[in-house]
Coordinates of N, CA and C in Angstrom, one line a residue:
X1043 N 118.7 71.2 149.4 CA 119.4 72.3 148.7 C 118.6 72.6 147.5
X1044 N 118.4 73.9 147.4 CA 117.6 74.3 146.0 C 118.0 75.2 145.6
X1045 N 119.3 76.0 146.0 CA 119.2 77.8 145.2 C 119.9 77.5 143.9
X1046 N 119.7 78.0 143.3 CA 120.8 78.5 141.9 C 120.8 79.9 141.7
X1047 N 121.6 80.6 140.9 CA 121.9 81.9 140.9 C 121.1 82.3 139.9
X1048 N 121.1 83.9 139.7 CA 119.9 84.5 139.1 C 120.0 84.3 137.6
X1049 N 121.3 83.8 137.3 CA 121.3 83.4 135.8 C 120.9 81.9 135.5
X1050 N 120.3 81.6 135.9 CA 119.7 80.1 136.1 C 121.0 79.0 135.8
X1051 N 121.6 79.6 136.3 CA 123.1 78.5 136.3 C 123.0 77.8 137.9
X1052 N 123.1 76.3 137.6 CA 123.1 75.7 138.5 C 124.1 75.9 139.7
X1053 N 124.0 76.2 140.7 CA 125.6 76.2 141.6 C 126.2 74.4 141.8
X1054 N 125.9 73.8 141.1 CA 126.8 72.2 141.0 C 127.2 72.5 139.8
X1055 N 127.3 72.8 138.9 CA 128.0 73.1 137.4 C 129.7 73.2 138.0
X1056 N 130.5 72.6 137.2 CA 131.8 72.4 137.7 C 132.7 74.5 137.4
X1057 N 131.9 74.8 136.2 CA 132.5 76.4 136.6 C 131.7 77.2 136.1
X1058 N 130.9 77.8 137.2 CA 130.2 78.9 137.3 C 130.4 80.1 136.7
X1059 N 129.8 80.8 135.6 CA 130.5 82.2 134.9 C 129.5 83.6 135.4
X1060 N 128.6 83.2 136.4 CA 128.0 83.8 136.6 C 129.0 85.3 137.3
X1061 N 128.3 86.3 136.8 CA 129.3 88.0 137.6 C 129.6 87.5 138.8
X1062 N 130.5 87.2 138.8 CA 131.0 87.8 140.7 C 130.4 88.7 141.7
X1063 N 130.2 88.4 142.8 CA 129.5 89.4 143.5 C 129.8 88.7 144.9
X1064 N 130.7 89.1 145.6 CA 131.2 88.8 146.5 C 130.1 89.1 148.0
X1065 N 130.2 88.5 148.9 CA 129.5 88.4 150.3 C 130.5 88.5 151.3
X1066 N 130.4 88.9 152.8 CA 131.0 88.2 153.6 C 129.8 88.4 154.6
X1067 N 129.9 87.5 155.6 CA 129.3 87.5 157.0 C 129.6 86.3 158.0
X1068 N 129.1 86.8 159.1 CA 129.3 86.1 160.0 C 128.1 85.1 160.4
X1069 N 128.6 83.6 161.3 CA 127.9 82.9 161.5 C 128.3 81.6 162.6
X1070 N 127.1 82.1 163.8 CA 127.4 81.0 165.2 C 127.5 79.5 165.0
X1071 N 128.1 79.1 164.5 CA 127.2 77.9 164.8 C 128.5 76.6 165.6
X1072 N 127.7 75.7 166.3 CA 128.0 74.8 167.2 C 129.1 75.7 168.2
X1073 N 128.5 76.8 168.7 CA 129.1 77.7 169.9 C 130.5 78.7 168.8
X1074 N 130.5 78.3 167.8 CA 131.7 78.9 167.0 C 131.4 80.0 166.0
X1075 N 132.1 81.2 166.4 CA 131.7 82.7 165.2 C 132.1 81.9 164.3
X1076 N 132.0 82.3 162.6 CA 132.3 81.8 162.2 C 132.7 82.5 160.7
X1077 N 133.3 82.7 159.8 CA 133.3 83.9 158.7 C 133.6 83.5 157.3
X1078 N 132.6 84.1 156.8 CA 132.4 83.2 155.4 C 132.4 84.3 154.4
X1079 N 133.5 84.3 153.1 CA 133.1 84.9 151.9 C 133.1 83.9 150.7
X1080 N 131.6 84.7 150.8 CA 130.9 83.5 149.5 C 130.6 84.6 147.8
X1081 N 130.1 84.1 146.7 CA 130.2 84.8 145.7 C 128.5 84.2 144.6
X1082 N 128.7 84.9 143.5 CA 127.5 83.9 143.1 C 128.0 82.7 142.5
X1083 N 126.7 81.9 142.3 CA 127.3 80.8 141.6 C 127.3 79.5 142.7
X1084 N 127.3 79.9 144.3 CA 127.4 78.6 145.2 C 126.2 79.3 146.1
X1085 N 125.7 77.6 146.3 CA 124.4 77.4 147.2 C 124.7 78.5 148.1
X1086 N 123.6 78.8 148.9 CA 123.3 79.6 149.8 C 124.4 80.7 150.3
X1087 N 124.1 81.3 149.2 CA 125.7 82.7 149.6 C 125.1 83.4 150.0
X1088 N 124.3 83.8 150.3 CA 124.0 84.8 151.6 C 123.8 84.7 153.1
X1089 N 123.5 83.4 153.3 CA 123.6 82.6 154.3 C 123.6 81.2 154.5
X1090 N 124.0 81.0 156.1 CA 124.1 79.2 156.5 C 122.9 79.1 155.9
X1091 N 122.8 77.8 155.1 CA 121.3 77.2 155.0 C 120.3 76.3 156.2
X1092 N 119.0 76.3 156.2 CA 118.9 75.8 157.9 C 119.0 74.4 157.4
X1093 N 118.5 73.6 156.6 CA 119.4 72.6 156.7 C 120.8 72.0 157.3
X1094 N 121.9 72.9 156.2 CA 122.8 72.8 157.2 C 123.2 72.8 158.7
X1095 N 122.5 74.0 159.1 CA 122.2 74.3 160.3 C 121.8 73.2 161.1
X1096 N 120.6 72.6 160.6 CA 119.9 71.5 161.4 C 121.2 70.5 161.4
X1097 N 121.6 70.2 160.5 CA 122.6 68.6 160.4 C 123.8 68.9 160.9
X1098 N 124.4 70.5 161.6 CA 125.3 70.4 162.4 C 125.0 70.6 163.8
X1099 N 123.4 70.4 164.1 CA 123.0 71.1 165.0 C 123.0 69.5 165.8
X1100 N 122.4 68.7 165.0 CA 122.0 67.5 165.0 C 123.5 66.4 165.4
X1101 N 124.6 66.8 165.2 CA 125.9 66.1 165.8 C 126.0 66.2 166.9
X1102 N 125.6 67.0 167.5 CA 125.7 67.2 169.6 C 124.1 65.9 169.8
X1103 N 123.2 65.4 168.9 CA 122.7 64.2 169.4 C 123.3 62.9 169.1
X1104 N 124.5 63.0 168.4 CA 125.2 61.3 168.3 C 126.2 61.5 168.6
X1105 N 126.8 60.0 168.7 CA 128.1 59.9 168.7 C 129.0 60.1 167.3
X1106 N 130.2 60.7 167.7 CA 131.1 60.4 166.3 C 132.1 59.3 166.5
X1107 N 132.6 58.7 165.5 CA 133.6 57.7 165.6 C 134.8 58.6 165.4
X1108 N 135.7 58.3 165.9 CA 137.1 58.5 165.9 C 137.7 58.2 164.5
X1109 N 138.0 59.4 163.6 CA 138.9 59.4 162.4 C 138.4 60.5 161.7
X1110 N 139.0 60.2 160.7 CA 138.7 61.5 159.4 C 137.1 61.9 159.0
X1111 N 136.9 62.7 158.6 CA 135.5 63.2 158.5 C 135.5 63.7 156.8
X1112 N 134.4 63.4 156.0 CA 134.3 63.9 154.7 C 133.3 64.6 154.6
X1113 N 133.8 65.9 154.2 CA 132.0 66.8 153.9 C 131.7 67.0 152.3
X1114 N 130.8 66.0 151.7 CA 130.9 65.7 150.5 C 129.8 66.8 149.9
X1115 N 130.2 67.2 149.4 CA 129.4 69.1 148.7 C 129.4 70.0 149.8
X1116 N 130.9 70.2 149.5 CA 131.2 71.5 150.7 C 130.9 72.8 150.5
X1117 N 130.5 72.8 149.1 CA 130.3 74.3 148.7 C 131.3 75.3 149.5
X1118 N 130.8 76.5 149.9 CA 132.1 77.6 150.1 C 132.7 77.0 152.0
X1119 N 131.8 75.8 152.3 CA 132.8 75.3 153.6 C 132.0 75.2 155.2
X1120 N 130.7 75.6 154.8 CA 130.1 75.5 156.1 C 130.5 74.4 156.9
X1121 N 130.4 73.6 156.4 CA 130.0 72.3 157.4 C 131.4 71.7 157.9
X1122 N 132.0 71.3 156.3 CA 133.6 70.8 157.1 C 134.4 71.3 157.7
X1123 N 134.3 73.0 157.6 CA 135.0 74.1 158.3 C 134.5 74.3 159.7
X1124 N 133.3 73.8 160.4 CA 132.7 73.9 161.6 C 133.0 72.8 162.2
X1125 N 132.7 71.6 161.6 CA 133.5 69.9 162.3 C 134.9 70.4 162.5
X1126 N 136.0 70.9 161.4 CA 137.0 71.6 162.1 C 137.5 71.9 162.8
X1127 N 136.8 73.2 163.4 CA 137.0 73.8 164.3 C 136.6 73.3 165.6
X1128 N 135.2 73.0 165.7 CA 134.6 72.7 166.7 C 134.7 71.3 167.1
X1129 N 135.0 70.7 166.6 CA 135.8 69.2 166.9 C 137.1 69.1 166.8
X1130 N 137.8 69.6 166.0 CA 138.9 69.6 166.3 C 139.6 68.6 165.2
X1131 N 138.7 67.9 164.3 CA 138.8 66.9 163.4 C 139.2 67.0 162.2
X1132 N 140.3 65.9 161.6 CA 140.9 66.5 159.6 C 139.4 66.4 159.0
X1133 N 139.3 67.2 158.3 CA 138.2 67.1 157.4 C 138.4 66.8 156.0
X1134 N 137.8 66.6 155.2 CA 138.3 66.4 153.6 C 137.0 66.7 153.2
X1135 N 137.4 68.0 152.2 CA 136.6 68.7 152.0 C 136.2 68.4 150.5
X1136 N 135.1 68.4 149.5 CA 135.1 68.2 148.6 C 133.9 68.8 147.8
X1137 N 133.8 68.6 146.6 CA 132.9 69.8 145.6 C 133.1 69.5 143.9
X1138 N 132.2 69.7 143.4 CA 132.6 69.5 141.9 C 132.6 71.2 141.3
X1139 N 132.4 72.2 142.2 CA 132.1 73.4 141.7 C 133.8 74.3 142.0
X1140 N 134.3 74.3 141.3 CA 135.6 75.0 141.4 C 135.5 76.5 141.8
X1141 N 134.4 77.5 141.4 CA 134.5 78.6 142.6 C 134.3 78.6 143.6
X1142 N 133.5 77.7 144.6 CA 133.0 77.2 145.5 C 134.3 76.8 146.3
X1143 N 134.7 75.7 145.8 CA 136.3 75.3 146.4 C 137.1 76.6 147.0
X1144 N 137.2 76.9 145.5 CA 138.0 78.4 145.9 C 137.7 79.5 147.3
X1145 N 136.6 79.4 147.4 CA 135.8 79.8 148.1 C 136.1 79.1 149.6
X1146 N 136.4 78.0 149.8 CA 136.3 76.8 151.0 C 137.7 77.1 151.4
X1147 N 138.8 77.1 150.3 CA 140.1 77.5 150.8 C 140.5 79.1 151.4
X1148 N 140.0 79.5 150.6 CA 139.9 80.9 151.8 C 139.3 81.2 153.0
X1149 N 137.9 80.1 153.1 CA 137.1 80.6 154.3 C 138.1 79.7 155.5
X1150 N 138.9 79.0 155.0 CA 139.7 78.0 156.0 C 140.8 78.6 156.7
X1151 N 140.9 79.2 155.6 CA 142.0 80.2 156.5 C 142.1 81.1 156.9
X1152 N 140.9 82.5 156.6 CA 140.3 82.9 157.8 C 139.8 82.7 158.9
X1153 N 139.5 81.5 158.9 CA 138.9 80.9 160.2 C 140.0 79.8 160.9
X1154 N 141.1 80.2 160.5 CA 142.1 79.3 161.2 C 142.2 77.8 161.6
X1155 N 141.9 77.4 160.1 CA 141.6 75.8 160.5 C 142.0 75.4 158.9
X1156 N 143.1 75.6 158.2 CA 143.2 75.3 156.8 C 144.5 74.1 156.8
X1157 N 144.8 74.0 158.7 CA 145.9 72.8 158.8 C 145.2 71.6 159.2
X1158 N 143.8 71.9 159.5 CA 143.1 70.4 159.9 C 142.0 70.1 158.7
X1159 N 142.3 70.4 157.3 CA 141.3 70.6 156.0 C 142.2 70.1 154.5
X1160 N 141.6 69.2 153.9 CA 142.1 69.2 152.4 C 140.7 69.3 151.9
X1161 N 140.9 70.4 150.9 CA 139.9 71.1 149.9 C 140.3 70.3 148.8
X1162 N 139.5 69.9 147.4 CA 139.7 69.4 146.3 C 138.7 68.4 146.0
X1163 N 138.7 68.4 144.4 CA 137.5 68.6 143.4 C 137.0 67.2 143.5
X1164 N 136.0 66.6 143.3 CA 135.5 65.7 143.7 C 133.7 65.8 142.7
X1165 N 133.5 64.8 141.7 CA 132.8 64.5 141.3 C 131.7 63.6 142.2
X1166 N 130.9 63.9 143.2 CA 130.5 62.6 144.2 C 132.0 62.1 144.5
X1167 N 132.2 60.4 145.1 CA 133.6 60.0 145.0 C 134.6 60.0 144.1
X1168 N 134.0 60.7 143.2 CA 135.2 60.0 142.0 C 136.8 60.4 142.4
X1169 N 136.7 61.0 143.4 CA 138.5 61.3 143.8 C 138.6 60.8 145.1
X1170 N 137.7 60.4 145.8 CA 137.9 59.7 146.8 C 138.1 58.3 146.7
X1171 N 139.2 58.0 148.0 CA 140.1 56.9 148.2 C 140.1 56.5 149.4
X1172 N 139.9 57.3 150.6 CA 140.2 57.1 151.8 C 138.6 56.6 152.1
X1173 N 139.1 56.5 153.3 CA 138.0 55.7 154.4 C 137.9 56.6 156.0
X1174 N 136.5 56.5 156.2 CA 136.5 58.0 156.5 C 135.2 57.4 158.1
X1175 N 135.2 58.1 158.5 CA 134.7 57.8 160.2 C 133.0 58.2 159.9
X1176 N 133.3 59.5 159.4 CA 132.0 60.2 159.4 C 131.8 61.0 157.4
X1177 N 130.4 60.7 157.2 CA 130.6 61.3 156.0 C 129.1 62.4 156.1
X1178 N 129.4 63.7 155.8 CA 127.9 64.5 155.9 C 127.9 65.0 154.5
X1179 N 127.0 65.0 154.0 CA 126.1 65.1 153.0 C 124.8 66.2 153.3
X1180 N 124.6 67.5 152.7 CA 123.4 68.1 152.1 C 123.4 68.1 150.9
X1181 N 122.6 66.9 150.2 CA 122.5 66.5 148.7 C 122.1 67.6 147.6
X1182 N 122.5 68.4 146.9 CA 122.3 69.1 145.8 C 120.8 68.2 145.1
X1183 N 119.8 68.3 145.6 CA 118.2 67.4 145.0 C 118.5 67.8 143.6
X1184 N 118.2 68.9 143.2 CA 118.2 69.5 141.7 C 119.0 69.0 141.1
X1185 N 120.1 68.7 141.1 CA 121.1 67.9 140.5 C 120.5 66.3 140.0
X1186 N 119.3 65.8 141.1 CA 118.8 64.7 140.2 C 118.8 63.4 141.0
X1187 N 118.0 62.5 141.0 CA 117.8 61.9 141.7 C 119.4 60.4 141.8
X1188 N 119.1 60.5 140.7 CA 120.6 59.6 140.6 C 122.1 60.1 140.9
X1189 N 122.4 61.4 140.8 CA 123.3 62.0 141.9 C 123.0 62.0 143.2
X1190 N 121.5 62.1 144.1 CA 121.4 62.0 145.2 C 121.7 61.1 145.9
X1191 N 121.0 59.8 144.9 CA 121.2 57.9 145.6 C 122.7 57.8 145.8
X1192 N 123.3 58.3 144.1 CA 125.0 58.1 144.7 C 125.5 58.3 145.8
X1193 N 125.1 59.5 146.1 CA 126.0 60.3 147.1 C 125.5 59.6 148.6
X1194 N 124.2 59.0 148.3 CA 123.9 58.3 149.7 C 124.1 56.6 149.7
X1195 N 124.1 56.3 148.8 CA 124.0 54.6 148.9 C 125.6 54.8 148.7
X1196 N 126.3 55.0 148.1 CA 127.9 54.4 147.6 C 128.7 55.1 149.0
X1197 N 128.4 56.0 149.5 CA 128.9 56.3 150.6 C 129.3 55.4 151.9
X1198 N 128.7 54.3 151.3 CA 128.6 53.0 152.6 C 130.7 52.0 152.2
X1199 N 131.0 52.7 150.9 CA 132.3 52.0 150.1 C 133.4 52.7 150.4
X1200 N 132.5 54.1 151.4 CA 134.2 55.6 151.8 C 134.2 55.3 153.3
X1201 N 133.6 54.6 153.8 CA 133.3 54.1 155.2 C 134.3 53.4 156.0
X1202 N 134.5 53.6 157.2 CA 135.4 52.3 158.1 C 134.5 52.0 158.6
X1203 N 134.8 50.5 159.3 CA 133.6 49.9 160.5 C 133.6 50.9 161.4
X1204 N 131.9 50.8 161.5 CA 132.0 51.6 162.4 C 131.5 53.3 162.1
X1205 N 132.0 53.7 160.8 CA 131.4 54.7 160.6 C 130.0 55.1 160.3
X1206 N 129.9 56.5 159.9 CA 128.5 57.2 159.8 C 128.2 57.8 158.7
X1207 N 127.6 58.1 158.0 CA 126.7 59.0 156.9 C 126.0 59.3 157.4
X1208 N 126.0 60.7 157.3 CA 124.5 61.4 158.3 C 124.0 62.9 156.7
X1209 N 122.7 62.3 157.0 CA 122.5 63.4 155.3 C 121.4 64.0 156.2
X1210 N 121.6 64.8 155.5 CA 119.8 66.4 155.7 C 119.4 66.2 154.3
X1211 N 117.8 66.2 154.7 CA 116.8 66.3 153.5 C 115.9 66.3 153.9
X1212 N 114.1 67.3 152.8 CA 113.6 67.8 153.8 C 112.2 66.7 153.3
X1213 N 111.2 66.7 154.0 CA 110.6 65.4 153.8 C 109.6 66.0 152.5
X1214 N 109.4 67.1 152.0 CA 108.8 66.9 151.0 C 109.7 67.1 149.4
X1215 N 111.3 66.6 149.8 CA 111.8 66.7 149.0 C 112.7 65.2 148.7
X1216 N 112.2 64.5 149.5 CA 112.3 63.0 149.3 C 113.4 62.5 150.6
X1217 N 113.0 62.7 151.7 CA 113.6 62.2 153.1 C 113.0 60.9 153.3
X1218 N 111.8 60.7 153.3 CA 111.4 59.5 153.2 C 112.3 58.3 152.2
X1219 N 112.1 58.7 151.0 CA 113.1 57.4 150.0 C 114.6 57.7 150.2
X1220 N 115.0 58.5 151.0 CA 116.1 58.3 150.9 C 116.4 57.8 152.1
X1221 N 115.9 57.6 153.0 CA 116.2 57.0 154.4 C 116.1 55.4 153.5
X1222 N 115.2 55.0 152.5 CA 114.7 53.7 152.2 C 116.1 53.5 151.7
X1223 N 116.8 54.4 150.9 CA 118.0 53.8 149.9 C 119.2 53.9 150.6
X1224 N 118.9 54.4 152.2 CA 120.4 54.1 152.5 C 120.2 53.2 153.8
X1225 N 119.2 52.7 153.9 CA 119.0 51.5 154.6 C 118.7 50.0 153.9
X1226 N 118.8 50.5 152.1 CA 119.1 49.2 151.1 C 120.6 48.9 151.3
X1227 N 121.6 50.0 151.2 CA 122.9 50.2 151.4 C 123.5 49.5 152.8
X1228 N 123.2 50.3 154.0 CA 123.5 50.0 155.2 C 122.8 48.8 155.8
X1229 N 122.0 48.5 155.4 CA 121.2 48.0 156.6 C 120.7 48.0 157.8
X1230 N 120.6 49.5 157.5 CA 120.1 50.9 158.7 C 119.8 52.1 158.3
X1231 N 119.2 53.0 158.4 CA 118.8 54.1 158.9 C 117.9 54.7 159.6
X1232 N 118.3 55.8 160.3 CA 117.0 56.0 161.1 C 117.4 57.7 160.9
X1233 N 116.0 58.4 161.6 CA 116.2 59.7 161.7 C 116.5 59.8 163.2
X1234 N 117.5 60.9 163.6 CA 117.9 60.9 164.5 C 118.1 62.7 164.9
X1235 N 116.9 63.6 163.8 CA 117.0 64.6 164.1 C 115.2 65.6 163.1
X1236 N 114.5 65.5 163.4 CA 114.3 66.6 162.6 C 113.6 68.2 162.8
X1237 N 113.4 69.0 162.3 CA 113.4 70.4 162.3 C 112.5 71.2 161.1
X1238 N 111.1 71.5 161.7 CA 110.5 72.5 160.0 C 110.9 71.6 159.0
X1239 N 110.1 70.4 159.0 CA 110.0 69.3 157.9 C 111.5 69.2 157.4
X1240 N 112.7 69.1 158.0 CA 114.2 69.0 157.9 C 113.9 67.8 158.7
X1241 N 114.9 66.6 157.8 CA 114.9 65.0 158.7 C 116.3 64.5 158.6
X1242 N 117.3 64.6 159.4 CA 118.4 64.2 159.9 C 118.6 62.4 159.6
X1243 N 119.1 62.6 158.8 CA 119.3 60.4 158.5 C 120.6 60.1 158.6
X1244 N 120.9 59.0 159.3 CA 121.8 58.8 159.7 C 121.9 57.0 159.9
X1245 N 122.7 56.5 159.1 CA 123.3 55.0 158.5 C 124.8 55.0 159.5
X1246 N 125.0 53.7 159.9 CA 126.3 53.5 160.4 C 126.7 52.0 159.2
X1247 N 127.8 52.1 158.9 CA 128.3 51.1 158.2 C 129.3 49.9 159.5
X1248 N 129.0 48.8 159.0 CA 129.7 47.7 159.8 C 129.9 46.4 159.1
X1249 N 130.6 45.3 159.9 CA 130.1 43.5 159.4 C 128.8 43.4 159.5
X1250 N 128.4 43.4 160.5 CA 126.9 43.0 160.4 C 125.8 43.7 159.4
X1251 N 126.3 45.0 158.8 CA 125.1 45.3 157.6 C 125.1 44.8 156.8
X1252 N 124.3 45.2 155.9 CA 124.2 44.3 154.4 C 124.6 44.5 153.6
X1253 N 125.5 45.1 153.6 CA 126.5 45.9 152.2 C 127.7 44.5 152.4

């Protein structure tokens, strides 16, 4: 993830003052139309980013465990809005950017899935409590490398046995060390997808890892 808005305001900043400038469009993904109105101020508002793209593309090559799913920087909702729908799965949706959110709760309910979704603000975990089957991650890099590791190593603490962290990151923006830090964490990772220098990583937490 790299965009920021033309006012060099970060889109992770918890509230964005950038002008409003609304979007809408449409988008296929995992066989699902899909409808999104985005604004400035959040990652990729003009479109799915292929990252994303790649890391939901990349779920028809694993398995998922059975239970809740966390899409941790949901920005305006791509990802936990598509597991949604197209799985059929609660998602818990989260974001430290409050227009974004705002953003997530609308696209949920145009898209008729705002009964299998909780939206809400989330610093990394800091509001997370539950224990979660699957957790996807496209890391905000700009934000810093010590927000990144969080969001990938501590992720192994929002886990049930058994579950998954599956992150997108692109290898010349540090896919390499981060497969290293969440296989410090897990005692696993492997790539299990990648795409135009896009590397799909993906940790299962258990007893037998090293966490």
């Amino acid at each position: 993830m790299t965009e920021k808005n033309i006012s060099g305001e970060q889109y992770f900043t918890a509230n964005p003052n950038a002008e409003h400038h609304y979007q809408n469009f449409n988008f296929d993904l995992l066989g699902h139309e899909l409808h999104f109105t985005t604004d400035s101020g959040v990652f990729s508002k003009s479109t799915v980013d292929f990252g994303t793209r790649t890391m939901l593309d990349a779920l028809e090559k694993t398995s998922i465990p059975i239970g809740k799913v966390l899409d941790l920087g949901t920005g305006y909702g791509p990802v936990g809005l598509t597991v949604a729908k197209a799985y059929q799965r609660h998602v818990d949706m989260v974001d430290v950017n409050e227009r974004a959110l705002d953003l997530a709760r609308k696209n949920a309910q145009q898209n008729g899935v705002a009964q299998r979704v909780n939206i809400f603000k989330s610093d990394v975990y800091a509001s997370i409590s539950d224990k979660y089957a699957l957790i996807l991650v496209n890391p905000p890099i700009r934000a810093g490398k010590q927000v990144v590791t969080a969001m990938l190593q501590e992720a192994a603490n929002y886990l049930q046995d058994g579950g998954k962290l599956i992150a997108v990151l692109q290898k010349k923006q540090g896919a390499p060390s981060a497969q290293k830090n969440m296989s410090l964490a897990f005692g696993n990772a492997k790539v299990i997808h990648k795409n135009k220098g896009y590397y799909i990583l993906e940790s299962t937490y258990g007893t037998n890892t090293s966490i």
